[in-house]
Structure formats: C-alpha cells, structure tokens
Amino acid sequence: MNFADARKWMVDGQVRPNKVTDTRIIEAMLELPRHLFVPQHCVARAHADEDVPLGHGRVLMQPMMMARLVQMAEVREGETALVLGAGSGYGAALLARLGARVTAVENDAALLSLARSALADGGMLAPGSVQLVEAAPATGAPAGPFDVIMLEGEVPAIPAAISDRLAEGGRLIGVCRAPGRSGAAVLGRRAGGAFSTNEAFDCTTAPLPGFAPEPGFVF
C-alpha cells in the first residue's frame, strides 16, 4: 500500500471538500503517517472516511472531523496545548506539527504504547514537542494554564475542572453530546476570566471514558 498516495486521497477527497482551508493543517495531514497511529490490523482503514477503532471502545477520529476541530482552535506557533484522551497520539502530533508544545494525557496502556511508537517514528516531530502523560483524562491532567485544549472524544458536557485550565484567550475544542441530544463540535473560549462555548457543526464520535456526570440523588 502506498501510504503517501492514501494520505493524498484522504486530504483531497475528505478534508479539502469539507471547509478545511488552513493550509498548515492540510500539509500536516499529508505528511503525518496516519497508518502508524492505528493497530496493525486496521492499517488498511487508517485513511477511510470514518472513525477507526483502536480497541476498548476508543477510536481515531474521522479525518475531516479531526481537521475541522483543529482548524477551529487556530493554533499558533509556540502555544501550549493539552490533549485529553490522546489515544494513539495522532491529534497531539497534528497540534505539534502546527507549532504547539503539547501535553497528551491518556491512561490506556495499550494506546500509550501505540502512541509512543508512532510519535518516535522517523523524526516527524521536533524533539520534545509532545509529552505523553499517563493519567486519567478527566481527573489527571496537569493544571496548566494552556492556550489550547482538545478533547479527543465525545463528552456530555465540558467540566469546569477542564475549562479552568485554559489561559486567558485560550480555546477549547471537542465534541459534546448531552443526553437526549445530537452531538456537536464545540469551540470554547476564555475571555475576561469567563468561559463560554458555541456549537460549530454536527459531529459524533466515540465517548471518552470518565466524563459521564455523577448520577443525581433519587428519592
């Protein structure tokens, strides 16, 4: 399989036609070896227009959805980024290729192993541009503050404990799906000390474990 051709097909057939205009993201997705970020038995599906299963209910997000989410963050060179539920590391690698210094949080040992292997391959990233942290994404993230936070999966709502890690002027991207509602990509911003979110486009993906709300008291 010619992986360079597969990436070009992915970008030209999925990413460019779906409102992704940031040439930095397009170039990064053309260059990042996406097939390294999936289990060996899923390599043939790595560039497909779908979420790719990583095991234990986790996925590598559909290419065009990932690209549109990252585009909303407007990542700038030298910014700090936090990826929660980093999975196999592809989202963290994409942010790093845009110039961010990335802290990627994941607690699944198999996914961390896959991420370490993929991120170490071929010098595709600047040394030290991605730091992998083994911790629960919902509760174990470093305090920050961070310029960009990406939730690499679906959550029912953005917890205050996460949005509080944003620096002033920081942006948060993720997918929210409240009970009984359809999923949506969201862009959150911290301005004037306050955090607010807006829904950007319809989007669903696999849920991130650990973010379900605590059940309320029932009489």
mmCIF file of C-alpha atoms in Angstrom, residues 28-218:
data_model
loop_
_atom_site.group_PDB
_atom_site.id
_atom_site.type_symbol
_atom_site.label_atom_id
_atom_site.label_comp_id
_atom_site.label_asym_id
_atom_site.label_seq_id
_atom_site.Cartn_x
_atom_site.Cartn_y
_atom_site.Cartn_z
ATOM 1 C CA ALA A 28 0.425 18.303 8.228
ATOM 2 C CA MET A 29 -2.159 15.665 7.337
ATOM 3 C CA LEU A 30 -0.365 14.985 4.055
ATOM 4 C CA GLU A 31 2.891 14.411 5.929
ATOM 5 C CA LEU A 32 1.890 12.675 9.175
ATOM 6 C CA PRO A 33 1.980 8.867 8.699
ATOM 7 C CA ARG A 34 -1.569 8.238 9.926
ATOM 8 C CA HIS A 35 -1.220 4.483 9.422
ATOM 9 C CA LEU A 36 1.274 4.363 12.309
ATOM 10 C CA PHE A 37 -1.398 5.614 14.714
ATOM 11 C CA VAL A 38 -3.724 2.618 14.344
ATOM 12 C CA PRO A 39 -3.309 -1.058 15.304
ATOM 13 C CA GLN A 40 -1.643 -3.168 12.637
ATOM 14 C CA HIS A 41 -4.866 -4.981 11.752
ATOM 15 C CA CYS A 42 -6.550 -1.606 10.987
ATOM 16 C CA VAL A 43 -3.851 -0.154 8.739
ATOM 17 C CA ALA A 44 -5.970 -0.607 5.617
ATOM 18 C CA ARG A 45 -8.689 1.556 7.224
ATOM 19 C CA ALA A 46 -6.382 4.267 8.540
ATOM 20 C CA HIS A 47 -7.321 6.815 5.857
ATOM 21 C CA ALA A 48 -11.007 5.916 5.478
ATOM 22 C CA ASP A 49 -13.814 8.429 5.951
ATOM 23 C CA GLU A 50 -14.746 7.004 9.355
ATOM 24 C CA ASP A 51 -13.610 6.646 12.941
ATOM 25 C CA VAL A 52 -11.000 3.875 13.126
ATOM 26 C CA PRO A 53 -11.344 1.518 16.120
ATOM 27 C CA LEU A 54 -8.359 1.464 18.459
ATOM 28 C CA GLY A 55 -9.785 -1.067 20.921
ATOM 29 C CA HIS A 56 -11.715 -0.870 24.201
ATOM 30 C CA GLY A 57 -14.296 1.463 22.656
ATOM 31 C CA ARG A 58 -11.753 4.103 21.631
ATOM 32 C CA VAL A 59 -11.245 5.420 18.110
ATOM 33 C CA LEU A 60 -9.006 7.538 15.930
ATOM 34 C CA MET A 61 -11.376 10.276 14.855
ATOM 35 C CA GLN A 62 -12.592 10.551 11.254
ATOM 36 C CA PRO A 63 -10.049 12.652 9.286
ATOM 37 C CA MET A 64 -12.296 15.514 8.219
ATOM 38 C CA MET A 65 -13.852 15.840 11.685
ATOM 39 C CA MET A 66 -10.417 15.978 13.292
ATOM 40 C CA ALA A 67 -9.268 18.565 10.744
ATOM 41 C CA ARG A 68 -12.313 20.790 11.268
ATOM 42 C CA LEU A 69 -11.971 20.632 15.042
ATOM 43 C CA VAL A 70 -8.282 21.554 14.945
ATOM 44 C CA GLN A 71 -8.953 24.367 12.469
ATOM 45 C CA MET A 72 -11.348 25.982 14.968
ATOM 46 C CA ALA A 73 -8.560 26.208 17.552
ATOM 47 C CA GLU A 74 -6.425 28.489 15.357
ATOM 48 C CA VAL A 75 -3.226 27.102 16.845
ATOM 49 C CA ARG A 76 -0.266 29.457 16.791
ATOM 50 C CA GLU A 77 3.453 28.697 16.874
ATOM 51 C CA GLY A 78 4.788 28.317 20.400
ATOM 52 C CA GLU A 79 1.428 27.913 22.129
ATOM 53 C CA THR A 80 0.857 25.282 24.794
ATOM 54 C CA ALA A 81 -1.751 22.605 24.134
ATOM 55 C CA LEU A 82 -3.377 19.904 26.241
ATOM 56 C CA VAL A 83 -4.923 16.826 24.610
ATOM 57 C CA LEU A 84 -7.243 14.806 26.828
ATOM 58 C CA GLY A 85 -7.894 11.233 25.816
ATOM 59 C CA ALA A 86 -4.952 11.395 23.437
ATOM 60 C CA GLY A 87 -5.453 7.778 22.321
ATOM 61 C CA SER A 88 -2.792 6.765 19.821
ATOM 62 C CA GLY A 89 -1.351 10.295 19.643
ATOM 63 C CA TYR A 90 -2.474 11.455 16.195
ATOM 64 C CA GLY A 91 -4.295 14.572 17.419
ATOM 65 C CA ALA A 92 -1.322 15.510 19.588
ATOM 66 C CA ALA A 93 1.003 15.050 16.624
ATOM 67 C CA LEU A 94 -1.210 17.242 14.457
ATOM 68 C CA LEU A 95 -1.153 20.065 17.007
ATOM 69 C CA ALA A 96 2.609 19.711 17.344
ATOM 70 C CA ARG A 97 3.046 19.998 13.573
ATOM 71 C CA LEU A 98 1.184 23.309 13.821
ATOM 72 C CA GLY A 99 3.828 24.550 16.262
ATOM 73 C CA ALA A 100 2.258 23.836 19.644
ATOM 74 C CA ARG A 101 4.052 22.337 22.633
ATOM 75 C CA VAL A 102 1.694 19.505 23.511
ATOM 76 C CA THR A 103 0.915 17.621 26.698
ATOM 77 C CA ALA A 104 -1.035 14.490 25.768
ATOM 78 C CA VAL A 105 -2.932 12.693 28.551
ATOM 79 C CA GLU A 106 -4.001 9.045 28.216
ATOM 80 C CA ASN A 107 -4.470 6.217 30.694
ATOM 81 C CA ASP A 108 -4.937 3.196 28.410
ATOM 82 C CA ALA A 109 -1.627 1.337 28.477
ATOM 83 C CA ALA A 110 -2.051 -0.212 25.015
ATOM 84 C CA LEU A 111 -2.849 3.157 23.449
ATOM 85 C CA LEU A 112 0.085 4.806 25.213
ATOM 86 C CA SER A 113 2.386 2.139 23.798
ATOM 87 C CA LEU A 114 0.991 2.727 20.306
ATOM 88 C CA ALA A 115 1.378 6.489 20.725
ATOM 89 C CA ARG A 116 4.985 6.218 21.909
ATOM 90 C CA SER A 117 5.857 4.045 18.936
ATOM 91 C CA ALA A 118 4.113 6.276 16.389
ATOM 92 C CA LEU A 119 5.466 9.548 17.773
ATOM 93 C CA ALA A 120 9.023 8.216 17.860
ATOM 94 C CA ASP A 121 8.992 7.186 14.208
ATOM 95 C CA GLY A 122 11.016 8.944 11.560
ATOM 96 C CA GLY A 123 11.660 12.313 13.183
ATOM 97 C CA MET A 124 8.297 13.657 12.054
ATOM 98 C CA LEU A 125 8.099 15.996 15.069
ATOM 99 C CA ALA A 126 10.525 18.333 16.777
ATOM 100 C CA PRO A 127 12.141 16.645 19.792
ATOM 101 C CA GLY A 128 10.116 17.247 22.938
ATOM 102 C CA SER A 129 7.144 18.771 21.130
ATOM 103 C CA VAL A 130 4.780 16.120 22.550
ATOM 104 C CA GLN A 131 4.921 14.959 26.168
ATOM 105 C CA LEU A 132 2.864 11.849 26.939
ATOM 106 C CA VAL A 133 1.359 11.719 30.422
ATOM 107 C CA GLU A 134 -0.167 8.529 31.809
ATOM 108 C CA ALA A 135 -3.211 9.716 33.749
ATOM 109 C CA ALA A 136 -7.000 9.690 33.643
ATOM 110 C CA PRO A 137 -8.043 12.386 31.125
ATOM 111 C CA ALA A 138 -10.970 13.599 33.236
ATOM 112 C CA THR A 139 -9.083 13.948 36.509
ATOM 113 C CA GLY A 140 -5.343 13.631 35.988
ATOM 114 C CA ALA A 141 -4.459 16.475 33.640
ATOM 115 C CA PRO A 142 -1.746 18.982 34.565
ATOM 116 C CA ALA A 143 -3.059 22.290 35.875
ATOM 117 C CA GLY A 144 -1.849 24.480 33.033
ATOM 118 C CA PRO A 145 -2.816 27.050 32.019
ATOM 119 C CA PHE A 146 -2.927 26.034 28.341
ATOM 120 C CA ASP A 147 -3.596 28.070 25.232
ATOM 121 C CA VAL A 148 -5.440 25.182 23.560
ATOM 122 C CA ILE A 149 -7.278 22.172 24.996
ATOM 123 C CA MET A 150 -8.527 19.370 22.793
ATOM 124 C CA LEU A 151 -10.865 16.637 23.983
ATOM 125 C CA GLU A 152 -10.184 13.779 21.591
ATOM 126 C CA GLY A 153 -13.560 12.133 22.033
ATOM 127 C CA GLU A 154 -17.174 12.814 22.938
ATOM 128 C CA VAL A 155 -18.247 14.103 26.362
ATOM 129 C CA PRO A 156 -21.704 15.019 27.721
ATOM 130 C CA ALA A 157 -20.512 18.489 28.782
ATOM 131 C CA ILE A 158 -17.296 20.419 29.365
ATOM 132 C CA PRO A 159 -16.404 20.127 33.066
ATOM 133 C CA ALA A 160 -15.361 23.334 34.806
ATOM 134 C CA ALA A 161 -12.276 21.492 36.058
ATOM 135 C CA ILE A 162 -11.171 21.252 32.416
ATOM 136 C CA SER A 163 -12.158 24.704 31.157
ATOM 137 C CA ASP A 164 -10.416 26.238 34.202
ATOM 138 C CA ARG A 165 -7.122 25.011 32.725
ATOM 139 C CA LEU A 166 -7.461 27.440 29.803
ATOM 140 C CA ALA A 167 -5.310 30.549 29.764
ATOM 141 C CA GLU A 168 -6.906 33.913 29.089
ATOM 142 C CA GLY A 169 -7.644 33.969 25.367
ATOM 143 C CA GLY A 170 -7.407 30.174 25.245
ATOM 144 C CA ARG A 171 -9.566 27.927 23.072
ATOM 145 C CA LEU A 172 -11.076 24.524 23.784
ATOM 146 C CA ILE A 173 -12.250 22.122 21.085
ATOM 147 C CA GLY A 174 -14.186 18.913 21.473
ATOM 148 C CA VAL A 175 -17.414 17.048 20.794
ATOM 149 C CA CYS A 176 -20.346 17.332 23.184
ATOM 150 C CA ARG A 177 -23.428 15.174 23.272
ATOM 151 C CA ALA A 178 -25.827 15.858 26.116
ATOM 152 C CA PRO A 179 -28.310 13.088 26.966
ATOM 153 C CA GLY A 180 -31.194 13.095 24.505
ATOM 154 C CA ARG A 181 -29.454 15.433 22.055
ATOM 155 C CA SER A 182 -27.384 15.002 18.923
ATOM 156 C CA GLY A 183 -23.626 15.523 19.071
ATOM 157 C CA ALA A 184 -21.926 18.754 18.082
ATOM 158 C CA ALA A 185 -18.410 20.058 17.732
ATOM 159 C CA VAL A 186 -17.913 22.871 20.211
ATOM 160 C CA LEU A 187 -15.500 25.755 20.460
ATOM 161 C CA GLY A 188 -14.956 27.186 23.913
ATOM 162 C CA ARG A 189 -13.109 30.389 24.734
ATOM 163 C CA ARG A 190 -11.854 32.045 27.900
ATOM 164 C CA ALA A 191 -12.176 35.824 27.740
ATOM 165 C CA GLY A 192 -12.317 38.302 30.591
ATOM 166 C CA GLY A 193 -12.000 35.404 33.006
ATOM 167 C CA ALA A 194 -15.240 33.799 31.764
ATOM 168 C CA PHE A 195 -15.611 30.611 29.711
ATOM 169 C CA SER A 196 -18.259 30.229 27.009
ATOM 170 C CA THR A 197 -18.928 27.678 24.269
ATOM 171 C CA ASN A 198 -20.589 27.679 20.869
ATOM 172 C CA GLU A 199 -21.723 24.720 18.785
ATOM 173 C CA ALA A 200 -19.994 24.732 15.405
ATOM 174 C CA PHE A 201 -21.250 21.735 13.412
ATOM 175 C CA ASP A 202 -22.909 18.358 13.885
ATOM 176 C CA CYS A 203 -20.417 15.727 14.967
ATOM 177 C CA THR A 204 -20.406 12.399 16.781
ATOM 178 C CA THR A 205 -17.555 10.139 17.804
ATOM 179 C CA ALA A 206 -16.760 7.574 20.484
ATOM 180 C CA PRO A 207 -17.177 8.806 24.078
ATOM 181 C CA LEU A 208 -14.228 9.496 26.320
ATOM 182 C CA PRO A 209 -14.361 7.325 29.454
ATOM 183 C CA GLY A 210 -14.539 9.046 32.807
ATOM 184 C CA PHE A 211 -16.513 12.115 31.723
ATOM 185 C CA ALA A 212 -20.043 10.843 32.441
ATOM 186 C CA PRO A 213 -21.780 13.012 35.069
ATOM 187 C CA GLU A 214 -22.327 11.607 38.521
ATOM 188 C CA PRO A 215 -25.866 10.251 38.885
ATOM 189 C CA GLY A 216 -28.157 12.525 40.848
ATOM 190 C CA PHE A 217 -29.840 11.565 44.097
ATOM 191 C CA VAL A 218 -33.187 9.833 43.533
#
